[in-house]
Amino acid sequence: MFESFAGEAIGIVKGNKRSPKPWVIVTRFCLPNETVRVRLYWNKRLHSFADVIEVVTPNLELRDNSRIKCKYFAECGGCQYQMLSYDHQLKLKRDVIVKAYKSFSNLPDSSVPIIQNAIPSPFQYGYRTKLTPHFDAPPKEHRKKKASVVDEKVVKPEWLKIGFNKAGTHRVMDIEECPISTPTLNNALPSVRENIYRNIHRYEKGVSLTLRDSLIIPNAGPSTSSTSLEAMPPSDPPVPPPSTATTSPDTEDSTDDALSTMLSQHVCITDPKATVRESVGDFIFEYHASSFFQNNNSVLRPLTEYVRDAIFPPSLSPSTATSSPQPMPTHLVDAYCGAGLFSITLSPYFEKIAGIELSSESIKAAQHNASLNSIPSSKITFRAGDAGDLFATVRQDFPPSQTVLIIDPPRKGCDDNFIQQALDFRCGTIVYVSCNVHTQARDVGKLVDGTKEDGVGRRYVIESLRGFDLFPQTAHIEGVAVLRLV
């Protein structure tokens, strides 16, 4: 029997005379109370990792294989939950956050509020705006051999696999389509794959491709939607984009207005150095195809609006600000700001905003996006550097009690230096957004525990915890924690 945890199933095998201690088996694609046959592929102390061969006794209350839309499911490592109803996926993801704070925050239960239900994604399939299929270098005996052509069609070499890793391995499996990706990317994938077939003899090493869904950029040059030879090593052939644009399913036929029509037209970008354009509410964002930006555009507006409402709850509205013990937030510090998603979408609500990011390329994109959305540099500034250095630059002009700190770090979370500087500066409100709720729980625990002995108005409490489903059909969940000084 198995119990589910964080997208993997953990089974306990009872001890016997040869091995009196119980043995733990970790596998994927199993559900609680299922009996399965597995093949062990990695043994460690008191536990093993395994692949499922057969589900002997399925959990019919939860498992419904008719829901599965991907022919590669249970082989490809990308999705884990396609056999579940979406409501149950959200329940499991909420449970992941509950267990993360119980195991990693080092806080008593009384300090952790009831975790709210996860916010669903508007799209459960067809949402992913970025694909990075990859392939290995040709085997020695196939190098320099051109692909065969039959009836004017290029034939894929038998050895070639273009796709993603098989679950639990580093072996590439061939993937011709991905149902969680947008129609724009799936429509482009056949031409991208055919180009690899045609030019595989020119590759000397394995390559990871980039496909990004982008709004059409008016008056864009050819490099926006085509691959520049200068962007790739000389031995790597270009990957052509699709020849036609597609229409976004959520805006198709919504209006005859020319601007709305333009904004609903999507293309696939395959040049890592080309510009990608997205809209989030009334804001436009542009960035290099190779740089980081959230991969589920459909949930970004609900996410940014939730963060806005968490920062400015009814008790802190302008009409009650004079009677509230907490001053109205007026300044925003955006650590790990990336291309400026939170800084720019929240800009109407703050007097001054400062963002910082290690990637100088992302900072250039953030500065460009501020200009693109007509936000003056007197109001919003971005600089490249370590997130911990940001507090020294804002200490003079940003009143801590009226400053909001947004933290959106990489999966590893924040280092101790950043946590200490955040504690020293003591912003009135902290919003911590994370793709790894386990490191988020650890860091939030440090922020709360680091102020527990301080006086009134100097202690952080967790006001709310909630998940956002940026990755339907997978075990991943984005966590949003709101901390307030009391």
PDB file of C-alpha atoms in Angstrom, residues 330-332 393-403:
ATOM      1  CA  THR A 330       3.930  53.520   0.058  1.00  0.00           C
ATOM      2  CA  HIS A 331       7.249  51.954  -1.012  1.00  0.00           C
ATOM      3  CA  LEU A 332       8.093  48.598  -2.597  1.00  0.00           C
ATOM      4  CA  THR A 393      20.664  51.330  -1.327  1.00  0.00           C
ATOM      5  CA  VAL A 394      17.120  52.022  -0.085  1.00  0.00           C
ATOM      6  CA  ARG A 395      17.743  52.676   3.609  1.00  0.00           C
ATOM      7  CA  GLN A 396      17.826  56.471   3.184  1.00  0.00           C
ATOM      8  CA  ASP A 397      14.667  56.884   1.099  1.00  0.00           C
ATOM      9  CA  PHE A 398      12.408  53.964   2.045  1.00  0.00           C
ATOM     10  CA  PRO A 399      10.673  54.184   5.464  1.00  0.00           C
ATOM     11  CA  PRO A 400      10.702  50.578   6.764  1.00  0.00           C
ATOM     12  CA  SER A 401       7.226  50.648   8.326  1.00  0.00           C
ATOM     13  CA  GLN A 402       5.714  51.816   5.009  1.00  0.00           C
ATOM     14  CA  THR A 403       7.819  49.530   2.814  1.00  0.00           C
TER      15      THR A 403
END
